Structure formats: structure tokens, C-alpha cells
Amino acid sequence: MSSDKNNVSRRDFLKTTGIAAGTLVGGGLIGGLVGYNIHGKGTSTLEHGGHGTTNEATGSPKAKMFFRNERDFSILSNATERIFPEDDLGPGAIGLDVPYFIDHQLAGNYGSNSKEYMQGPFDVGAPTQGYQSRLTRAEIFRQGIQTMEDEAQKRYKKSFNDLDGKQMDEILTAFQKGDIEMVGVTSAFFFTLLRAATLEGAYSDPMYGGNRNMDGWRMKGFPGHQMAYITQIEDTKFQKIEPNPLGNH
């Protein structure tokens, strides 16, 4: 990341993109994203020929399963960090392993849309009509990442990974507005997928590869998955509870 990664606060970004107002668009993304790896499938680095480490406390496998090109994975990482930047509230997307979360989901049912209806017609639908593209999410992400690189080369004669934060934001904003041409999908829809997946990775249970060390939950004061609240329920004071992941049950 560039040295000015903190020049846009997470609170300001959420406000300007509408997320703070509860307008996260996804059409069932929670089920699609967390469905993969729910039974531990796809988390072994040996299955994919990767060489990584696993944080046993959080269940986050540090190995890429979808992106084979380090440049592309870095573009994804930098883009998610601009969407969910590190600030005084806590770590950003990279610190929360969000890029690994997205990578692992793209390698599974979420990326292949294997549990969704994917037949025509492929008309441009209204926002309320959900997924309309003939492309899978894996294909959209591959094209979107390459298009981000192409746009950086076109505008600045540099790789997206070599841009400063302001330049990255300019390109991401152009995607959000739908100003960048893509094939079979709008750049606005790609940005919607990217933003939604970034937030899912920041706040999902760590067993799915993101929310490293449950820091996403800690920033929200979310207790995770507690067996019971019998010792706290009668107390009228706010209870600060150490979060608990699914893997501890």
C-alpha cells in the first residue's frame, strides 16, 4: 500500500458509498460467500499445491487458491484496502486477511455460481432483480482485476500496484460510477461485488479465512458466537465480551 493509505477514513468511505446507510447490495451474498469452506473443504494448502501457513487460533489459511498471478492478488489486496482502510479504529482489509477470504471464495461455489440459476435471458435487470450476468463471479473478478490494471496503465502509465492511494481511489470511483467499459458486466456491478466481498471478509467468522484474529468483530464490539449469555443477561450495564469464533464450539 502507499504511504497515504490513511488519508481516507473508513467512516468517510462508508458514508460516501452508502454502506453506512444500509445499502449494501449483494442479493444473497452471505450464503454464497460463506458456503464454501463451511465443512473445511478447500482450506488445505496441499489440495491446491500451495505453500502457506495456517493461524490455528483463527483458522485462516495463508495460501492462495484462486489467484496464481501475484500481481493480480496484489491488485485485489490494494483495492480492498482502499475500500476498508486501516485507521485508528483497527486493521484494514489486508490486516484482516480479506484478500485471502475473497481468493478462497472465488475458488469455490461463490466463484463458480454452481448453486445458482445461470441460464438466459441475460438482460440488464433492475437492482432488485439480483444477479443477471452470464459470467460467473470468478470470471467477473478476473476481468475486473485486469481492467483495473489496464485503466492504471492508460491513465498513469503505471501498474495499479504502483499508484498512490488517491490514484487508486480515482480508478475505484470510476468503477463504482460505471464509467469503465467491461464485457458482459458493468464496472459498477463488479465494484458492488468487490465491496460486498470486502465487507464479508472483514466481518465473517474467521473459519472462512478473513476477520483475522476476530479484529473485525472487536472493532464492532460484536461477541461472535457465544454458547450462552446467562451470566450477563441480568446486568443492566454494557457488557464487553471477548468474541468467540465457531471453531471454538
JSON list of C-alpha atoms in Angstrom, two decimals:
[
{"chain": "A", "resi": 1, "resn": "MET", "atom": "CA", "xyz": [0.00, 0.00, 0.00]},
{"chain": "A", "resi": 2, "resn": "SER", "atom": "CA", "xyz": [1.04, 3.56, -0.49]},
{"chain": "A", "resi": 3, "resn": "SER", "atom": "CA", "xyz": [2.17, 5.71, 2.38]},
{"chain": "A", "resi": 4, "resn": "ASP", "atom": "CA", "xyz": [-1.04, 7.76, 2.32]},
{"chain": "A", "resi": 5, "resn": "LYS", "atom": "CA", "xyz": [-3.36, 4.84, 2.96]},
{"chain": "A", "resi": 6, "resn": "ASN", "atom": "CA", "xyz": [-4.83, 6.66, 5.95]},
{"chain": "A", "resi": 7, "resn": "ASN", "atom": "CA", "xyz": [-5.86, 9.79, 4.06]},
{"chain": "A", "resi": 8, "resn": "VAL", "atom": "CA", "xyz": [-9.42, 8.49, 3.70]},
{"chain": "A", "resi": 9, "resn": "SER", "atom": "CA", "xyz": [-11.05, 7.34, 6.91]},
{"chain": "A", "resi": 10, "resn": "ARG", "atom": "CA", "xyz": [-13.19, 4.21, 6.92]},
{"chain": "A", "resi": 11, "resn": "ARG", "atom": "CA", "xyz": [-16.09, 6.26, 8.30]},
{"chain": "A", "resi": 12, "resn": "ASP", "atom": "CA", "xyz": [-15.90, 8.76, 5.41]},
{"chain": "A", "resi": 13, "resn": "PHE", "atom": "CA", "xyz": [-15.74, 5.99, 2.83]},
{"chain": "A", "resi": 14, "resn": "LEU", "atom": "CA", "xyz": [-18.75, 4.18, 4.25]},
{"chain": "A", "resi": 15, "resn": "LYS", "atom": "CA", "xyz": [-20.70, 7.44, 4.29]},
{"chain": "A", "resi": 16, "resn": "THR", "atom": "CA", "xyz": [-19.93, 8.38, 0.70]},
{"chain": "A", "resi": 17, "resn": "THR", "atom": "CA", "xyz": [-20.63, 4.91, -0.71]},
{"chain": "A", "resi": 18, "resn": "GLY", "atom": "CA", "xyz": [-23.90, 4.43, 1.12]},
{"chain": "A", "resi": 19, "resn": "ILE", "atom": "CA", "xyz": [-22.82, 1.45, 3.18]},
{"chain": "A", "resi": 20, "resn": "ALA", "atom": "CA", "xyz": [-23.38, 3.28, 6.45]},
{"chain": "A", "resi": 21, "resn": "ALA", "atom": "CA", "xyz": [-26.99, 3.82, 5.43]},
{"chain": "A", "resi": 22, "resn": "GLY", "atom": "CA", "xyz": [-27.51, 0.10, 5.00]},
{"chain": "A", "resi": 23, "resn": "THR", "atom": "CA", "xyz": [-27.46, -0.03, 1.21]},
{"chain": "A", "resi": 24, "resn": "LEU", "atom": "CA", "xyz": [-25.11, -2.97, 0.83]},
{"chain": "A", "resi": 25, "resn": "VAL", "atom": "CA", "xyz": [-26.13, -4.70, -2.39]},
{"chain": "A", "resi": 26, "resn": "GLY", "atom": "CA", "xyz": [-25.45, -8.36, -2.89]},
{"chain": "A", "resi": 27, "resn": "GLY", "atom": "CA", "xyz": [-28.50, -10.49, -3.40]},
{"chain": "A", "resi": 28, "resn": "GLY", "atom": "CA", "xyz": [-27.77, -13.32, -1.02]},
{"chain": "A", "resi": 29, "resn": "LEU", "atom": "CA", "xyz": [-24.03, -12.82, -0.86]},
{"chain": "A", "resi": 30, "resn": "ILE", "atom": "CA", "xyz": [-23.81, -14.03, 2.72]},
{"chain": "A", "resi": 31, "resn": "GLY", "atom": "CA", "xyz": [-24.96, -17.51, 1.80]},
{"chain": "A", "resi": 32, "resn": "GLY", "atom": "CA", "xyz": [-22.88, -17.56, -1.35]},
{"chain": "A", "resi": 33, "resn": "LEU", "atom": "CA", "xyz": [-19.71, -16.34, 0.25]},
{"chain": "A", "resi": 34, "resn": "VAL", "atom": "CA", "xyz": [-19.63, -18.39, 3.41]},
{"chain": "A", "resi": 35, "resn": "GLY", "atom": "CA", "xyz": [-20.95, -21.58, 1.84]},
{"chain": "A", "resi": 36, "resn": "TYR", "atom": "CA", "xyz": [-17.50, -22.56, 0.65]},
{"chain": "A", "resi": 37, "resn": "ASN", "atom": "CA", "xyz": [-15.14, -23.92, 3.32]},
{"chain": "A", "resi": 38, "resn": "ILE", "atom": "CA", "xyz": [-18.01, -24.42, 5.77]},
{"chain": "A", "resi": 39, "resn": "HIS", "atom": "CA", "xyz": [-17.00, -28.03, 6.20]},
{"chain": "A", "resi": 40, "resn": "GLY", "atom": "CA", "xyz": [-13.30, -27.35, 5.97]},
{"chain": "A", "resi": 41, "resn": "LYS", "atom": "CA", "xyz": [-13.13, -28.13, 2.25]},
{"chain": "A", "resi": 42, "resn": "GLY", "atom": "CA", "xyz": [-10.63, -26.19, 0.24]},
{"chain": "A", "resi": 43, "resn": "THR", "atom": "CA", "xyz": [-8.62, -24.96, 3.21]},
{"chain": "A", "resi": 44, "resn": "SER", "atom": "CA", "xyz": [-5.72, -27.36, 2.80]},
{"chain": "A", "resi": 45, "resn": "THR", "atom": "CA", "xyz": [-2.74, -25.85, 1.02]},
{"chain": "A", "resi": 46, "resn": "LEU", "atom": "CA", "xyz": [-1.81, -29.32, -0.19]},
{"chain": "A", "resi": 47, "resn": "GLU", "atom": "CA", "xyz": [-5.04, -29.64, -2.15]},
{"chain": "A", "resi": 48, "resn": "HIS", "atom": "CA", "xyz": [-4.08, -26.66, -4.27]},
{"chain": "A", "resi": 49, "resn": "GLY", "atom": "CA", "xyz": [-0.35, -27.14, -4.40]},
{"chain": "A", "resi": 50, "resn": "GLY", "atom": "CA", "xyz": [0.22, -24.03, -2.35]},
{"chain": "A", "resi": 51, "resn": "HIS", "atom": "CA", "xyz": [2.70, -23.44, 0.41]},
{"chain": "A", "resi": 52, "resn": "GLY", "atom": "CA", "xyz": [1.28, -21.41, 3.23]},
{"chain": "A", "resi": 53, "resn": "THR", "atom": "CA", "xyz": [0.70, -21.33, 6.94]},
{"chain": "A", "resi": 54, "resn": "THR", "atom": "CA", "xyz": [-2.44, -21.52, 9.00]},
{"chain": "A", "resi": 55, "resn": "ASN", "atom": "CA", "xyz": [-3.25, -19.42, 12.02]},
{"chain": "A", "resi": 56, "resn": "GLU", "atom": "CA", "xyz": [-4.80, -22.13, 14.18]},
{"chain": "A", "resi": 57, "resn": "ALA", "atom": "CA", "xyz": [-6.39, -19.60, 16.52]},
{"chain": "A", "resi": 58, "resn": "THR", "atom": "CA", "xyz": [-8.49, -18.11, 13.72]},
{"chain": "A", "resi": 59, "resn": "GLY", "atom": "CA", "xyz": [-8.49, -20.84, 11.07]},
{"chain": "A", "resi": 60, "resn": "SER", "atom": "CA", "xyz": [-7.16, -18.52, 8.37]},
{"chain": "A", "resi": 61, "resn": "PRO", "atom": "CA", "xyz": [-5.18, -20.45, 5.73]},
{"chain": "A", "resi": 62, "resn": "LYS", "atom": "CA", "xyz": [-2.44, -18.24, 4.32]},
{"chain": "A", "resi": 63, "resn": "ALA", "atom": "CA", "xyz": [-2.34, -19.72, 0.84]},
{"chain": "A", "resi": 64, "resn": "LYS", "atom": "CA", "xyz": [-3.83, -18.56, -2.44]},
{"chain": "A", "resi": 65, "resn": "MET", "atom": "CA", "xyz": [-6.32, -20.93, -4.07]},
{"chain": "A", "resi": 66, "resn": "PHE", "atom": "CA", "xyz": [-7.69, -18.89, -6.98]},
{"chain": "A", "resi": 67, "resn": "PHE", "atom": "CA", "xyz": [-5.18, -16.22, -7.97]},
{"chain": "A", "resi": 68, "resn": "ARG", "atom": "CA", "xyz": [-1.98, -17.69, -9.41]},
{"chain": "A", "resi": 69, "resn": "ASN", "atom": "CA", "xyz": [-0.56, -14.36, -10.53]},
{"chain": "A", "resi": 70, "resn": "GLU", "atom": "CA", "xyz": [0.99, -12.40, -7.67]},
{"chain": "A", "resi": 71, "resn": "ARG", "atom": "CA", "xyz": [0.34, -9.13, -9.48]},
{"chain": "A", "resi": 72, "resn": "ASP", "atom": "CA", "xyz": [-3.39, -9.84, -9.65]},
{"chain": "A", "resi": 73, "resn": "PHE", "atom": "CA", "xyz": [-3.54, -10.83, -5.99]},
{"chain": "A", "resi": 74, "resn": "SER", "atom": "CA", "xyz": [-1.73, -7.62, -5.07]},
{"chain": "A", "resi": 75, "resn": "ILE", "atom": "CA", "xyz": [-4.22, -5.57, -7.11]},
{"chain": "A", "resi": 76, "resn": "LEU", "atom": "CA", "xyz": [-7.05, -7.25, -5.22]},
{"chain": "A", "resi": 77, "resn": "SER", "atom": "CA", "xyz": [-5.29, -6.60, -1.92]},
{"chain": "A", "resi": 78, "resn": "ASN", "atom": "CA", "xyz": [-4.66, -2.93, -2.64]},
{"chain": "A", "resi": 79, "resn": "ALA", "atom": "CA", "xyz": [-8.21, -2.38, -3.88]},
{"chain": "A", "resi": 80, "resn": "THR", "atom": "CA", "xyz": [-9.78, -3.96, -0.79]},
{"chain": "A", "resi": 81, "resn": "GLU", "atom": "CA", "xyz": [-7.50, -1.91, 1.45]},
{"chain": "A", "resi": 82, "resn": "ARG", "atom": "CA", "xyz": [-8.73, 1.29, -0.20]},
{"chain": "A", "resi": 83, "resn": "ILE", "atom": "CA", "xyz": [-12.31, 0.15, 0.40]},
{"chain": "A", "resi": 84, "resn": "PHE", "atom": "CA", "xyz": [-11.65, -0.89, 4.01]},
{"chain": "A", "resi": 85, "resn": "PRO", "atom": "CA", "xyz": [-8.50, 1.02, 5.05]},
{"chain": "A", "resi": 86, "resn": "GLU", "atom": "CA", "xyz": [-6.51, 0.65, 8.22]},
{"chain": "A", "resi": 87, "resn": "ASP", "atom": "CA", "xyz": [-7.10, 3.57, 10.56]},
{"chain": "A", "resi": 88, "resn": "ASP", "atom": "CA", "xyz": [-7.17, 4.44, 14.23]},
{"chain": "A", "resi": 89, "resn": "LEU", "atom": "CA", "xyz": [-10.11, 2.08, 14.74]},
{"chain": "A", "resi": 90, "resn": "GLY", "atom": "CA", "xyz": [-8.14, -1.01, 13.74]},
{"chain": "A", "resi": 91, "resn": "PRO", "atom": "CA", "xyz": [-6.68, -3.01, 10.83]},
{"chain": "A", "resi": 92, "resn": "GLY", "atom": "CA", "xyz": [-7.81, -2.70, 7.26]},
{"chain": "A", "resi": 93, "resn": "ALA", "atom": "CA", "xyz": [-8.67, -5.34, 4.70]},
{"chain": "A", "resi": 94, "resn": "ILE", "atom": "CA", "xyz": [-5.11, -6.60, 4.32]},
{"chain": "A", "resi": 95, "resn": "GLY", "atom": "CA", "xyz": [-4.60, -6.88, 8.07]},
{"chain": "A", "resi": 96, "resn": "LEU", "atom": "CA", "xyz": [-7.86, -8.79, 8.32]},
{"chain": "A", "resi": 97, "resn": "ASP", "atom": "CA", "xyz": [-6.85, -11.26, 5.55]},
{"chain": "A", "resi": 98, "resn": "VAL", "atom": "CA", "xyz": [-9.76, -10.12, 3.39]},
{"chain": "A", "resi": 99, "resn": "PRO", "atom": "CA", "xyz": [-7.84, -10.78, 0.13]},
{"chain": "A", "resi": 100, "resn": "TYR", "atom": "CA", "xyz": [-7.35, -14.42, 1.18]},
{"chain": "A", "resi": 101, "resn": "PHE", "atom": "CA", "xyz": [-11.03, -14.67, 2.10]},
{"chain": "A", "resi": 102, "resn": "ILE", "atom": "CA", "xyz": [-12.07, -13.45, -1.36]},
{"chain": "A", "resi": 103, "resn": "ASP", "atom": "CA", "xyz": [-9.50, -15.67, -3.05]},
{"chain": "A", "resi": 104, "resn": "HIS", "atom": "CA", "xyz": [-10.82, -18.77, -1.27]},
{"chain": "A", "resi": 105, "resn": "GLN", "atom": "CA", "xyz": [-14.44, -17.92, -2.02]},
{"chain": "A", "resi": 106, "resn": "LEU", "atom": "CA", "xyz": [-13.68, -17.43, -5.73]},
{"chain": "A", "resi": 107, "resn": "ALA", "atom": "CA", "xyz": [-12.15, -20.91, -5.74]},
{"chain": "A", "resi": 108, "resn": "GLY", "atom": "CA", "xyz": [-15.44, -22.42, -4.55]},
{"chain": "A", "resi": 109, "resn": "ASN", "atom": "CA", "xyz": [-19.19, -22.28, -5.16]},
{"chain": "A", "resi": 110, "resn": "TYR", "atom": "CA", "xyz": [-19.31, -18.50, -4.81]},
{"chain": "A", "resi": 111, "resn": "GLY", "atom": "CA", "xyz": [-16.88, -18.06, -7.69]},
{"chain": "A", "resi": 112, "resn": "SER", "atom": "CA", "xyz": [-18.45, -20.67, -9.95]},
{"chain": "A", "resi": 113, "resn": "ASN", "atom": "CA", "xyz": [-22.10, -19.75, -9.18]},
{"chain": "A", "resi": 114, "resn": "SER", "atom": "CA", "xyz": [-22.62, -23.51, -9.12]},
{"chain": "A", "resi": 115, "resn": "LYS", "atom": "CA", "xyz": [-25.66, -23.32, -6.84]},
{"chain": "A", "resi": 116, "resn": "GLU", "atom": "CA", "xyz": [-27.41, -20.55, -8.75]},
{"chain": "A", "resi": 117, "resn": "TYR", "atom": "CA", "xyz": [-29.56, -20.36, -11.86]},
{"chain": "A", "resi": 118, "resn": "MET", "atom": "CA", "xyz": [-27.28, -19.23, -14.67]},
{"chain": "A", "resi": 119, "resn": "GLN", "atom": "CA", "xyz": [-29.42, -19.63, -17.80]},
{"chain": "A", "resi": 120, "resn": "GLY", "atom": "CA", "xyz": [-30.72, -16.84, -20.01]},
{"chain": "A", "resi": 121, "resn": "PRO", "atom": "CA", "xyz": [-32.14, -14.40, -20.78]},
{"chain": "A", "resi": 122, "resn": "PHE", "atom": "CA", "xyz": [-29.28, -12.15, -19.71]},
{"chain": "A", "resi": 123, "resn": "ASP", "atom": "CA", "xyz": [-30.98, -8.78, -19.83]},
{"chain": "A", "resi": 124, "resn": "VAL", "atom": "CA", "xyz": [-29.81, -5.80, -17.82]},
{"chain": "A", "resi": 125, "resn": "GLY", "atom": "CA", "xyz": [-32.04, -6.10, -14.79]},
{"chain": "A", "resi": 126, "resn": "ALA", "atom": "CA", "xyz": [-33.15, -3.69, -12.13]},
{"chain": "A", "resi": 127, "resn": "PRO", "atom": "CA", "xyz": [-31.17, -3.60, -8.85]},
{"chain": "A", "resi": 128, "resn": "THR", "atom": "CA", "xyz": [-33.94, -5.59, -7.18]},
{"chain": "A", "resi": 129, "resn": "GLN", "atom": "CA", "xyz": [-33.59, -8.46, -9.64]},
{"chain": "A", "resi": 130, "resn": "GLY", "atom": "CA", "xyz": [-30.29, -9.75, -8.33]},
{"chain": "A", "resi": 131, "resn": "TYR", "atom": "CA", "xyz": [-27.59, -11.48, -10.36]},
{"chain": "A", "resi": 132, "resn": "GLN", "atom": "CA", "xyz": [-28.12, -11.00, -14.12]},
{"chain": "A", "resi": 133, "resn": "SER", "atom": "CA", "xyz": [-24.75, -11.59, -15.79]},
{"chain": "A", "resi": 134, "resn": "ARG", "atom": "CA", "xyz": [-23.93, -14.63, -17.92]},
{"chain": "A", "resi": 135, "resn": "LEU", "atom": "CA", "xyz": [-20.46, -14.52, -16.36]},
{"chain": "A", "resi": 136, "resn": "THR", "atom": "CA", "xyz": [-19.56, -16.27, -13.13]},
{"chain": "A", "resi": 137, "resn": "ARG", "atom": "CA", "xyz": [-18.15, -14.24, -10.25]},
{"chain": "A", "resi": 138, "resn": "ALA", "atom": "CA", "xyz": [-14.76, -15.82, -10.89]},
{"chain": "A", "resi": 139, "resn": "GLU", "atom": "CA", "xyz": [-14.85, -14.57, -14.48]},
{"chain": "A", "resi": 140, "resn": "ILE", "atom": "CA", "xyz": [-16.04, -11.13, -13.38]},
{"chain": "A", "resi": 141, "resn": "PHE", "atom": "CA", "xyz": [-13.27, -10.80, -10.80]},
{"chain": "A", "resi": 142, "resn": "ARG", "atom": "CA", "xyz": [-10.59, -11.92, -13.26]},
{"chain": "A", "resi": 143, "resn": "GLN", "atom": "CA", "xyz": [-11.80, -9.41, -15.82]},
{"chain": "A", "resi": 144, "resn": "GLY", "atom": "CA", "xyz": [-12.28, -6.68, -13.22]},
{"chain": "A", "resi": 145, "resn": "ILE", "atom": "CA", "xyz": [-8.77, -7.06, -11.82]},
{"chain": "A", "resi": 146, "resn": "GLN", "atom": "CA", "xyz": [-7.26, -6.97, -15.31]},
{"chain": "A", "resi": 147, "resn": "THR", "atom": "CA", "xyz": [-9.39, -3.96, -16.24]},
{"chain": "A", "resi": 148, "resn": "MET", "atom": "CA", "xyz": [-8.17, -2.12, -13.14]},
{"chain": "A", "resi": 149, "resn": "GLU", "atom": "CA", "xyz": [-4.62, -2.78, -14.28]},
{"chain": "A", "resi": 150, "resn": "ASP", "atom": "CA", "xyz": [-5.40, -1.65, -17.83]},
{"chain": "A", "resi": 151, "resn": "GLU", "atom": "CA", "xyz": [-7.02, 1.53, -16.53]},
{"chain": "A", "resi": 152, "resn": "ALA", "atom": "CA", "xyz": [-3.99, 2.32, -14.38]},
{"chain": "A", "resi": 153, "resn": "GLN", "atom": "CA", "xyz": [-1.69, 1.88, -17.37]},
{"chain": "A", "resi": 154, "resn": "LYS", "atom": "CA", "xyz": [-3.98, 4.03, -19.52]},
{"chain": "A", "resi": 155, "resn": "ARG", "atom": "CA", "xyz": [-4.22, 6.88, -17.02]},
{"chain": "A", "resi": 156, "resn": "TYR", "atom": "CA", "xyz": [-0.83, 6.85, -15.32]},
{"chain": "A", "resi": 157, "resn": "LYS", "atom": "CA", "xyz": [1.44, 4.53, -17.35]},
{"chain": "A", "resi": 158, "resn": "LYS", "atom": "CA", "xyz": [1.92, 2.53, -14.15]},
{"chain": "A", "resi": 159, "resn": "SER", "atom": "CA", "xyz": [0.71, -0.71, -12.66]},
{"chain": "A", "resi": 160, "resn": "PHE", "atom": "CA", "xyz": [-2.25, -0.34, -10.31]},
{"chain": "A", "resi": 161, "resn": "ASN", "atom": "CA", "xyz": [0.04, -1.63, -7.56]},
{"chain": "A", "resi": 162, "resn": "ASP", "atom": "CA", "xyz": [2.41, 1.30, -8.10]},
{"chain": "A", "resi": 163, "resn": "LEU", "atom": "CA", "xyz": [-0.22, 4.02, -7.79]},
{"chain": "A", "resi": 164, "resn": "ASP", "atom": "CA", "xyz": [-0.66, 6.18, -4.73]},
{"chain": "A", "resi": 165, "resn": "GLY", "atom": "CA", "xyz": [-3.85, 6.00, -2.71]},
{"chain": "A", "resi": 166, "resn": "LYS", "atom": "CA", "xyz": [-5.52, 8.97, -4.39]},
{"chain": "A", "resi": 167, "resn": "GLN", "atom": "CA", "xyz": [-4.94, 7.49, -7.83]},
{"chain": "A", "resi": 168, "resn": "MET", "atom": "CA", "xyz": [-6.30, 4.11, -6.75]},
{"chain": "A", "resi": 169, "resn": "ASP", "atom": "CA", "xyz": [-9.39, 5.82, -5.34]},
{"chain": "A", "resi": 170, "resn": "GLU", "atom": "CA", "xyz": [-9.91, 7.65, -8.62]},
{"chain": "A", "resi": 171, "resn": "ILE", "atom": "CA", "xyz": [-9.98, 4.39, -10.54]},
{"chain": "A", "resi": 172, "resn": "LEU", "atom": "CA", "xyz": [-12.18, 2.64, -7.98]},
{"chain": "A", "resi": 173, "resn": "THR", "atom": "CA", "xyz": [-14.61, 5.57, -8.07]},
{"chain": "A", "resi": 174, "resn": "ALA", "atom": "CA", "xyz": [-14.78, 5.32, -11.86]},
{"chain": "A", "resi": 175, "resn": "PHE", "atom": "CA", "xyz": [-15.66, 1.63, -11.48]},
{"chain": "A", "resi": 176, "resn": "GLN", "atom": "CA", "xyz": [-18.29, 2.46, -8.88]},
{"chain": "A", "resi": 177, "resn": "LYS", "atom": "CA", "xyz": [-19.91, 5.00, -11.21]},
{"chain": "A", "resi": 178, "resn": "GLY", "atom": "CA", "xyz": [-19.92, 2.53, -14.10]},
{"chain": "A", "resi": 179, "resn": "ASP", "atom": "CA", "xyz": [-17.59, 4.69, -16.20]},
{"chain": "A", "resi": 180, "resn": "ILE", "atom": "CA", "xyz": [-15.22, 1.85, -17.14]},
{"chain": "A", "resi": 181, "resn": "GLU", "atom": "CA", "xyz": [-16.14, -0.47, -20.00]},
{"chain": "A", "resi": 182, "resn": "MET", "atom": "CA", "xyz": [-16.23, -4.19, -19.26]},
{"chain": "A", "resi": 183, "resn": "VAL", "atom": "CA", "xyz": [-17.51, -7.16, -21.27]},
{"chain": "A", "resi": 184, "resn": "GLY", "atom": "CA", "xyz": [-20.67, -8.94, -20.17]},
{"chain": "A", "resi": 185, "resn": "VAL", "atom": "CA", "xyz": [-20.98, -6.92, -16.99]},
{"chain": "A", "resi": 186, "resn": "THR", "atom": "CA", "xyz": [-20.83, -3.29, -15.88]},
{"chain": "A", "resi": 187, "resn": "SER", "atom": "CA", "xyz": [-17.91, -1.95, -13.90]},
{"chain": "A", "resi": 188, "resn": "ALA", "atom": "CA", "xyz": [-20.44, -0.75, -11.32]},
{"chain": "A", "resi": 189, "resn": "PHE", "atom": "CA", "xyz": [-21.61, -4.32, -10.77]},
{"chain": "A", "resi": 190, "resn": "PHE", "atom": "CA", "xyz": [-18.02, -5.53, -10.40]},
{"chain": "A", "resi": 191, "resn": "PHE", "atom": "CA", "xyz": [-17.40, -2.82, -7.82]},
{"chain": "A", "resi": 192, "resn": "THR", "atom": "CA", "xyz": [-20.55, -3.87, -5.96]},
{"chain": "A", "resi": 193, "resn": "LEU", "atom": "CA", "xyz": [-19.27, -7.46, -5.81]},
{"chain": "A", "resi": 194, "resn": "LEU", "atom": "CA", "xyz": [-15.82, -6.31, -4.71]},
{"chain": "A", "resi": 195, "resn": "ARG", "atom": "CA", "xyz": [-17.14, -4.01, -1.99]},
{"chain": "A", "resi": 196, "resn": "ALA", "atom": "CA", "xyz": [-19.62, -6.57, -0.67]},
{"chain": "A", "resi": 197, "resn": "ALA", "atom": "CA", "xyz": [-16.99, -9.33, -0.60]},
{"chain": "A", "resi": 198, "resn": "THR", "atom": "CA", "xyz": [-14.58, -6.99, 1.19]},
{"chain": "A", "resi": 199, "resn": "LEU", "atom": "CA", "xyz": [-17.09, -6.34, 3.95]},
{"chain": "A", "resi": 200, "resn": "GLU", "atom": "CA", "xyz": [-17.99, -10.02, 4.19]},
{"chain": "A", "resi": 201, "resn": "GLY", "atom": "CA", "xyz": [-14.31, -10.87, 4.60]},
{"chain": "A", "resi": 202, "resn": "ALA", "atom": "CA", "xyz": [-13.88, -8.26, 7.31]},
{"chain": "A", "resi": 203, "resn": "TYR", "atom": "CA", "xyz": [-16.84, -9.44, 9.39]},
{"chain": "A", "resi": 204, "resn": "SER", "atom": "CA", "xyz": [-17.40, -13.14, 8.63]},
{"chain": "A", "resi": 205, "resn": "ASP", "atom": "CA", "xyz": [-16.37, -15.86, 11.03]},
{"chain": "A", "resi": 206, "resn": "PRO", "atom": "CA", "xyz": [-12.58, -16.39, 10.90]},
{"chain": "A", "resi": 207, "resn": "MET", "atom": "CA", "xyz": [-13.09, -20.00, 9.83]},
{"chain": "A", "resi": 208, "resn": "TYR", "atom": "CA", "xyz": [-13.76, -18.68, 6.32]},
{"chain": "A", "resi": 209, "resn": "GLY", "atom": "CA", "xyz": [-10.34, -17.07, 6.01]},
{"chain": "A", "resi": 210, "resn": "GLY", "atom": "CA", "xyz": [-10.97, -13.42, 6.86]},
{"chain": "A", "resi": 211, "resn": "ASN", "atom": "CA", "xyz": [-11.60, -11.38, 10.02]},
{"chain": "A", "resi": 212, "resn": "ARG", "atom": "CA", "xyz": [-8.14, -12.32, 11.23]},
{"chain": "A", "resi": 213, "resn": "ASN", "atom": "CA", "xyz": [-7.89, -12.65, 14.99]},
{"chain": "A", "resi": 214, "resn": "MET", "atom": "CA", "xyz": [-11.56, -11.55, 15.11]},
{"chain": "A", "resi": 215, "resn": "ASP", "atom": "CA", "xyz": [-10.38, -7.94, 14.90]},
{"chain": "A", "resi": 216, "resn": "GLY", "atom": "CA", "xyz": [-13.29, -7.04, 12.62]},
{"chain": "A", "resi": 217, "resn": "TRP", "atom": "CA", "xyz": [-15.67, -8.13, 15.37]},
{"chain": "A", "resi": 218, "resn": "ARG", "atom": "CA", "xyz": [-13.64, -6.33, 18.03]},
{"chain": "A", "resi": 219, "resn": "MET", "atom": "CA", "xyz": [-13.98, -3.06, 16.16]},
{"chain": "A", "resi": 220, "resn": "LYS", "atom": "CA", "xyz": [-17.75, -3.54, 16.16]},
{"chain": "A", "resi": 221, "resn": "GLY", "atom": "CA", "xyz": [-17.94, -4.83, 19.72]},
{"chain": "A", "resi": 222, "resn": "PHE", "atom": "CA", "xyz": [-19.56, -7.99, 18.36]},
{"chain": "A", "resi": 223, "resn": "PRO", "atom": "CA", "xyz": [-19.21, -11.01, 20.70]},
{"chain": "A", "resi": 224, "resn": "GLY", "atom": "CA", "xyz": [-19.21, -13.64, 17.98]},
{"chain": "A", "resi": 225, "resn": "HIS", "atom": "CA", "xyz": [-20.81, -16.98, 18.75]},
{"chain": "A", "resi": 226, "resn": "GLN", "atom": "CA", "xyz": [-21.34, -17.32, 22.48]},
{"chain": "A", "resi": 227, "resn": "MET", "atom": "CA", "xyz": [-22.77, -20.51, 23.93]},
{"chain": "A", "resi": 228, "resn": "ALA", "atom": "CA", "xyz": [-24.99, -18.51, 26.32]},
{"chain": "A", "resi": 229, "resn": "TYR", "atom": "CA", "xyz": [-25.38, -15.11, 27.98]},
{"chain": "A", "resi": 230, "resn": "ILE", "atom": "CA", "xyz": [-26.73, -16.44, 31.27]},
{"chain": "A", "resi": 231, "resn": "THR", "atom": "CA", "xyz": [-24.13, -14.60, 33.35]},
{"chain": "A", "resi": 232, "resn": "GLN", "atom": "CA", "xyz": [-24.63, -11.26, 31.60]},
{"chain": "A", "resi": 233, "resn": "ILE", "atom": "CA", "xyz": [-28.31, -11.07, 30.70]},
{"chain": "A", "resi": 234, "resn": "GLU", "atom": "CA", "xyz": [-29.49, -9.67, 34.01]},
{"chain": "A", "resi": 235, "resn": "ASP", "atom": "CA", "xyz": [-26.80, -6.98, 34.19]},
{"chain": "A", "resi": 236, "resn": "THR", "atom": "CA", "xyz": [-28.03, -3.52, 33.15]},
{"chain": "A", "resi": 237, "resn": "LYS", "atom": "CA", "xyz": [-24.51, -2.31, 32.27]},
{"chain": "A", "resi": 238, "resn": "PHE", "atom": "CA", "xyz": [-22.97, -2.71, 28.83]},
{"chain": "A", "resi": 239, "resn": "GLN", "atom": "CA", "xyz": [-21.09, -5.98, 28.66]},
{"chain": "A", "resi": 240, "resn": "LYS", "atom": "CA", "xyz": [-17.79, -6.12, 26.80]},
{"chain": "A", "resi": 241, "resn": "ILE", "atom": "CA", "xyz": [-17.41, -9.77, 25.84]},
{"chain": "A", "resi": 242, "resn": "GLU", "atom": "CA", "xyz": [-14.37, -11.37, 24.25]},
{"chain": "A", "resi": 243, "resn": "PRO", "atom": "CA", "xyz": [-15.54, -12.63, 20.84]},
{"chain": "A", "resi": 244, "resn": "ASN", "atom": "CA", "xyz": [-15.76, -16.34, 20.22]},
{"chain": "A", "resi": 245, "resn": "PRO", "atom": "CA", "xyz": [-15.47, -18.00, 16.76]},
{"chain": "A", "resi": 246, "resn": "LEU", "atom": "CA", "xyz": [-17.40, -21.01, 15.51]},
{"chain": "A", "resi": 247, "resn": "GLY", "atom": "CA", "xyz": [-14.25, -23.10, 15.63]},
{"chain": "A", "resi": 248, "resn": "ASN", "atom": "CA", "xyz": [-14.23, -22.97, 19.43]},
{"chain": "A", "resi": 249, "resn": "HIS", "atom": "CA", "xyz": [-17.57, -24.81, 19.72]}
]
